[in-house]
Amino acid sequence: MRTFRLASLALAFALSSAVGSAPALAAGPQDTLVLTLKNGDVTIALRPDLAPKHVEQIKTLVREGAYDNVAFHRVIEGFMAQTGDVQYGDLKEGYKASAVGTGGSELPDLPAEFSQEHFVRGTVGMARSQNPDSANSQFFIMFAPAPPLDGDYTIVGKVEKGLDLIDSIKRGDPSDNGSVSEPDRIVKARIAADAK
């Protein structure tokens, strides 16, 4: 069974104490992902210039409604919030607490599209197994910088608005790799260019 956990979480957390973040990006509506959470909308500038295959897969899944009602199943204080397990993470139908974090979508896994960009606060990256070419549907949003992830995980975007809403996502159990009981969810995901 595949497991989509970020490698070396303890090391990354320990090394993520640097502060600062890159300037916000301006994305057109076709490359703007809007996540509706319980308290409002989070706007993410997608980066097809860095990871065209990953961004296209995310947009396909968004347009299929695959991310709607999907849990933030792993949330580690001071590190990141992970979501996007469309196979086991749908809190309205098919949620499996024992399997969430191990699933993906019916679309193929993607080859890594690593870049020189840095994992800073608000960066959106793709989760994967130990195999660099295993990213599929799961992604994570950084609470803080994590230099150990640079060049080892695919960056697909950056939060432009609503980072405070990401900060309010329910945290997981630190003794269980950030696993969240009764997790928060993505209420709805959409691409800004699409009709509401």
C-alpha positions as YAML, in Angstrom:
chain: A
units: angstrom
residues:
- id: 1
  name: MET
  ca: [0.00, 0.00, 0.00]
- id: 2
  name: ARG
  ca: [1.31, 3.44, -0.91]
- id: 3
  name: THR
  ca: [1.68, 6.01, 1.81]
- id: 4
  name: PHE
  ca: [1.78, 9.69, 0.99]
- id: 5
  name: ARG
  ca: [3.65, 11.07, 3.94]
- id: 6
  name: LEU
  ca: [6.25, 13.76, 3.78]
- id: 7
  name: ALA
  ca: [9.66, 12.24, 4.30]
- id: 8
  name: SER
  ca: [11.69, 13.25, 7.32]
- id: 9
  name: LEU
  ca: [8.94, 15.32, 8.94]
- id: 10
  name: ALA
  ca: [10.80, 15.69, 12.21]
- id: 11
  name: LEU
  ca: [13.92, 16.95, 10.45]
- id: 12
  name: ALA
  ca: [11.94, 19.31, 8.24]
- id: 13
  name: PHE
  ca: [10.03, 20.65, 11.25]
- id: 14
  name: ALA
  ca: [13.24, 21.20, 13.19]
- id: 15
  name: LEU
  ca: [14.79, 23.09, 10.29]
- id: 16
  name: SER
  ca: [11.70, 25.15, 9.41]
- id: 17
  name: SER
  ca: [12.22, 27.94, 11.91]
- id: 18
  name: ALA
  ca: [13.48, 30.46, 9.33]
- id: 19
  name: VAL
  ca: [11.08, 33.35, 8.74]
- id: 20
  name: GLY
  ca: [9.99, 35.19, 5.64]
- id: 21
  name: SER
  ca: [8.26, 34.33, 2.43]
- id: 22
  name: ALA
  ca: [8.44, 35.04, -1.26]
- id: 23
  name: PRO
  ca: [6.31, 37.83, -2.71]
- id: 24
  name: ALA
  ca: [2.80, 36.95, -3.86]
- id: 25
  name: LEU
  ca: [2.33, 35.91, -7.46]
- id: 26
  name: ALA
  ca: [-0.33, 37.26, -9.78]
- id: 27
  name: ALA
  ca: [-2.08, 34.43, -11.59]
- id: 28
  name: GLY
  ca: [-4.74, 34.70, -14.24]
- id: 29
  name: PRO
  ca: [-8.18, 33.17, -13.57]
- id: 30
  name: GLN
  ca: [-7.24, 29.95, -15.47]
- id: 31
  name: ASP
  ca: [-4.38, 29.40, -13.02]
- id: 32
  name: THR
  ca: [-6.14, 30.45, -9.82]
- id: 33
  name: LEU
  ca: [-7.42, 27.75, -7.49]
- id: 34
  name: VAL
  ca: [-10.08, 28.77, -4.96]
- id: 35
  name: LEU
  ca: [-10.59, 26.51, -1.93]
- id: 36
  name: THR
  ca: [-13.71, 27.24, 0.07]
- id: 37
  name: LEU
  ca: [-13.11, 26.30, 3.70]
- id: 38
  name: LYS
  ca: [-15.48, 26.51, 6.67]
- id: 39
  name: ASN
  ca: [-14.58, 30.18, 7.30]
- id: 40
  name: GLY
  ca: [-14.12, 31.49, 3.75]
- id: 41
  name: ASP
  ca: [-12.10, 31.26, 0.55]
- id: 42
  name: VAL
  ca: [-8.40, 30.60, 0.09]
- id: 43
  name: THR
  ca: [-6.96, 31.80, -3.25]
- id: 44
  name: ILE
  ca: [-3.94, 29.94, -4.64]
- id: 45
  name: ALA
  ca: [-1.84, 31.07, -7.61]
- id: 46
  name: LEU
  ca: [-1.00, 27.87, -9.49]
- id: 47
  name: ARG
  ca: [2.42, 27.61, -11.13]
- id: 48
  name: PRO
  ca: [2.22, 25.85, -14.51]
- id: 49
  name: ASP
  ca: [5.58, 27.46, -15.29]
- id: 50
  name: LEU
  ca: [7.12, 25.23, -12.58]
- id: 51
  name: ALA
  ca: [5.00, 22.09, -12.76]
- id: 52
  name: PRO
  ca: [2.75, 21.99, -15.83]
- id: 53
  name: LYS
  ca: [1.76, 18.31, -15.51]
- id: 54
  name: HIS
  ca: [0.93, 18.59, -11.80]
- id: 55
  name: VAL
  ca: [-1.05, 21.80, -12.25]
- id: 56
  name: GLU
  ca: [-3.02, 20.26, -15.13]
- id: 57
  name: GLN
  ca: [-3.84, 17.21, -12.99]
- id: 58
  name: ILE
  ca: [-5.00, 19.40, -10.10]
- id: 59
  name: LYS
  ca: [-7.20, 21.42, -12.47]
- id: 60
  name: THR
  ca: [-8.69, 18.23, -13.92]
- id: 61
  name: LEU
  ca: [-9.51, 16.91, -10.44]
- id: 62
  name: VAL
  ca: [-10.95, 20.27, -9.37]
- id: 63
  name: ARG
  ca: [-13.21, 20.35, -12.43]
- id: 64
  name: GLU
  ca: [-14.39, 16.80, -11.67]
- id: 65
  name: GLY
  ca: [-15.35, 17.91, -8.13]
- id: 66
  name: ALA
  ca: [-12.89, 15.39, -6.71]
- id: 67
  name: TYR
  ca: [-11.56, 17.72, -3.99]
- id: 68
  name: ASP
  ca: [-14.99, 18.73, -2.66]
- id: 69
  name: ASN
  ca: [-15.47, 17.58, 0.96]
- id: 70
  name: VAL
  ca: [-11.93, 16.14, 1.17]
- id: 71
  name: ALA
  ca: [-10.32, 16.21, 4.61]
- id: 72
  name: PHE
  ca: [-7.17, 17.97, 5.78]
- id: 73
  name: HIS
  ca: [-6.06, 14.60, 7.15]
- id: 74
  name: ARG
  ca: [-2.52, 15.47, 8.29]
- id: 75
  name: VAL
  ca: [-1.86, 18.85, 9.91]
- id: 76
  name: ILE
  ca: [1.38, 19.53, 11.77]
- id: 77
  name: GLU
  ca: [1.71, 22.72, 13.80]
- id: 78
  name: GLY
  ca: [4.49, 24.95, 12.48]
- id: 79
  name: PHE
  ca: [4.93, 22.79, 9.38]
- id: 80
  name: MET
  ca: [2.04, 22.08, 6.97]
- id: 81
  name: ALA
  ca: [-1.59, 21.06, 6.32]
- id: 82
  name: GLN
  ca: [-2.05, 18.09, 3.95]
- id: 83
  name: THR
  ca: [-5.20, 17.25, 1.97]
- id: 84
  name: GLY
  ca: [-6.26, 15.90, -1.40]
- id: 85
  name: ASP
  ca: [-6.72, 12.17, -0.80]
- id: 86
  name: VAL
  ca: [-9.69, 11.91, -3.16]
- id: 87
  name: GLN
  ca: [-9.85, 8.12, -2.74]
- id: 88
  name: TYR
  ca: [-10.18, 7.88, 1.05]
- id: 89
  name: GLY
  ca: [-10.56, 11.47, 2.24]
- id: 90
  name: ASP
  ca: [-14.10, 12.47, 1.14]
- id: 91
  name: LEU
  ca: [-15.91, 13.22, 4.40]
- id: 92
  name: LYS
  ca: [-19.34, 12.92, 2.76]
- id: 93
  name: GLU
  ca: [-18.80, 9.58, 1.03]
- id: 94
  name: GLY
  ca: [-16.03, 7.04, 1.27]
- id: 95
  name: TYR
  ca: [-14.00, 8.49, 4.16]
- id: 96
  name: LYS
  ca: [-11.73, 5.86, 5.71]
- id: 97
  name: ALA
  ca: [-9.82, 7.10, 8.73]
- id: 98
  name: SER
  ca: [-7.52, 4.07, 8.66]
- id: 99
  name: ALA
  ca: [-6.55, 4.61, 5.00]
- id: 100
  name: VAL
  ca: [-6.71, 8.37, 4.50]
- id: 101
  name: GLY
  ca: [-3.33, 9.61, 3.33]
- id: 102
  name: THR
  ca: [-2.59, 6.45, 1.33]
- id: 103
  name: GLY
  ca: [-4.87, 7.09, -1.63]
- id: 104
  name: GLY
  ca: [-4.87, 9.08, -4.82]
- id: 105
  name: SER
  ca: [-7.10, 9.44, -7.84]
- id: 106
  name: GLU
  ca: [-7.80, 7.26, -10.87]
- id: 107
  name: LEU
  ca: [-5.45, 9.49, -12.87]
- id: 108
  name: PRO
  ca: [-1.83, 8.32, -13.29]
- id: 109
  name: ASP
  ca: [0.95, 9.22, -10.89]
- id: 110
  name: LEU
  ca: [3.16, 12.01, -12.19]
- id: 111
  name: PRO
  ca: [6.89, 12.31, -12.82]
- id: 112
  name: ALA
  ca: [8.58, 14.76, -10.47]
- id: 113
  name: GLU
  ca: [8.75, 18.39, -11.60]
- id: 114
  name: PHE
  ca: [11.23, 19.72, -9.04]
- id: 115
  name: SER
  ca: [12.32, 23.35, -9.27]
- id: 116
  name: GLN
  ca: [14.67, 25.87, -7.69]
- id: 117
  name: GLU
  ca: [11.77, 27.54, -5.84]
- id: 118
  name: HIS
  ca: [11.76, 27.39, -2.03]
- id: 119
  name: PHE
  ca: [9.22, 25.98, 0.38]
- id: 120
  name: VAL
  ca: [8.19, 29.08, 2.30]
- id: 121
  name: ARG
  ca: [5.05, 30.01, 4.22]
- id: 122
  name: GLY
  ca: [2.05, 29.61, 1.90]
- id: 123
  name: THR
  ca: [3.79, 27.37, -0.65]
- id: 124
  name: VAL
  ca: [1.63, 24.56, -2.04]
- id: 125
  name: GLY
  ca: [3.49, 21.32, -2.75]
- id: 126
  name: MET
  ca: [2.56, 17.84, -3.92]
- id: 127
  name: ALA
  ca: [2.65, 14.95, -1.45]
- id: 128
  name: ARG
  ca: [4.24, 11.72, -2.61]
- id: 129
  name: SER
  ca: [5.60, 8.41, -1.35]
- id: 130
  name: GLN
  ca: [9.34, 7.68, -1.20]
- id: 131
  name: ASN
  ca: [9.23, 7.37, -4.99]
- id: 132
  name: PRO
  ca: [9.80, 10.88, -6.43]
- id: 133
  name: ASP
  ca: [7.47, 10.04, -9.35]
- id: 134
  name: SER
  ca: [4.44, 9.10, -7.23]
- id: 135
  name: ALA
  ca: [2.57, 12.41, -6.73]
- id: 136
  name: ASN
  ca: [-1.07, 12.09, -7.75]
- id: 137
  name: SER
  ca: [-3.78, 14.14, -6.00]
- id: 138
  name: GLN
  ca: [-2.57, 14.97, -2.50]
- id: 139
  name: PHE
  ca: [-1.03, 18.33, -1.73]
- id: 140
  name: PHE
  ca: [0.09, 20.33, 1.29]
- id: 141
  name: ILE
  ca: [0.20, 24.00, 2.26]
- id: 142
  name: MET
  ca: [3.10, 25.30, 4.33]
- id: 143
  name: PHE
  ca: [2.61, 27.07, 7.65]
- id: 144
  name: ALA
  ca: [6.31, 27.95, 7.75]
- id: 145
  name: PRO
  ca: [9.47, 27.61, 5.63]
- id: 146
  name: ALA
  ca: [10.91, 24.10, 5.28]
- id: 147
  name: PRO
  ca: [14.28, 24.19, 3.46]
- id: 148
  name: PRO
  ca: [14.70, 20.37, 3.63]
- id: 149
  name: LEU
  ca: [11.83, 20.03, 1.13]
- id: 150
  name: ASP
  ca: [13.48, 22.31, -1.46]
- id: 151
  name: GLY
  ca: [14.25, 20.42, -4.65]
- id: 152
  name: ASP
  ca: [12.71, 17.17, -3.32]
- id: 153
  name: TYR
  ca: [8.99, 17.93, -3.69]
- id: 154
  name: THR
  ca: [7.08, 19.51, -6.57]
- id: 155
  name: ILE
  ca: [5.82, 23.05, -5.96]
- id: 156
  name: VAL
  ca: [2.49, 23.75, -7.66]
- id: 157
  name: GLY
  ca: [1.47, 27.13, -6.24]
- id: 158
  name: LYS
  ca: [1.36, 29.69, -3.48]
- id: 159
  name: VAL
  ca: [-1.46, 31.08, -1.34]
- id: 160
  name: GLU
  ca: [-2.32, 34.62, -2.45]
- id: 161
  name: LYS
  ca: [-5.23, 35.27, -0.07]
- id: 162
  name: GLY
  ca: [-6.65, 33.48, 2.94]
- id: 163
  name: LEU
  ca: [-3.49, 32.24, 4.62]
- id: 164
  name: ASP
  ca: [-5.15, 33.12, 7.93]
- id: 165
  name: LEU
  ca: [-7.84, 30.54, 7.07]
- id: 166
  name: ILE
  ca: [-5.14, 27.93, 6.48]
- id: 167
  name: ASP
  ca: [-3.68, 28.88, 9.87]
- id: 168
  name: SER
  ca: [-7.04, 28.08, 11.51]
- id: 169
  name: ILE
  ca: [-7.26, 24.48, 10.17]
- id: 170
  name: LYS
  ca: [-7.59, 21.93, 12.96]
- id: 171
  name: ARG
  ca: [-4.21, 20.50, 13.98]
- id: 172
  name: GLY
  ca: [-3.43, 16.83, 14.24]
- id: 173
  name: ASP
  ca: [-1.86, 14.68, 16.91]
- id: 174
  name: PRO
  ca: [1.90, 15.36, 17.02]
- id: 175
  name: SER
  ca: [2.53, 11.86, 18.37]
- id: 176
  name: ASP
  ca: [0.75, 10.35, 15.33]
- id: 177
  name: ASN
  ca: [2.52, 12.24, 12.49]
- id: 178
  name: GLY
  ca: [-0.15, 14.97, 12.51]
- id: 179
  name: SER
  ca: [-3.12, 12.64, 11.96]
- id: 180
  name: VAL
  ca: [-6.36, 14.56, 12.55]
- id: 181
  name: SER
  ca: [-9.48, 13.16, 14.18]
- id: 182
  name: GLU
  ca: [-12.69, 14.87, 13.01]
- id: 183
  name: PRO
  ca: [-10.69, 16.90, 10.46]
- id: 184
  name: ASP
  ca: [-11.56, 20.11, 8.68]
- id: 185
  name: ARG
  ca: [-12.25, 19.83, 4.95]
- id: 186
  name: ILE
  ca: [-12.25, 21.56, 1.61]
- id: 187
  name: VAL
  ca: [-15.92, 22.46, 1.27]
- id: 188
  name: LYS
  ca: [-15.52, 23.16, -2.45]
- id: 189
  name: ALA
  ca: [-12.62, 23.64, -4.87]
- id: 190
  name: ARG
  ca: [-12.89, 25.56, -8.13]
- id: 191
  name: ILE
  ca: [-10.79, 27.26, -10.78]
- id: 192
  name: ALA
  ca: [-11.51, 31.00, -10.77]
- id: 193
  name: ALA
  ca: [-12.12, 31.12, -14.54]
- id: 194
  name: ASP
  ca: [-14.93, 28.56, -14.29]
- id: 195
  name: ALA
  ca: [-18.55, 29.47, -13.59]
- id: 196
  name: LYS
  ca: [-19.45, 29.19, -9.90]
...
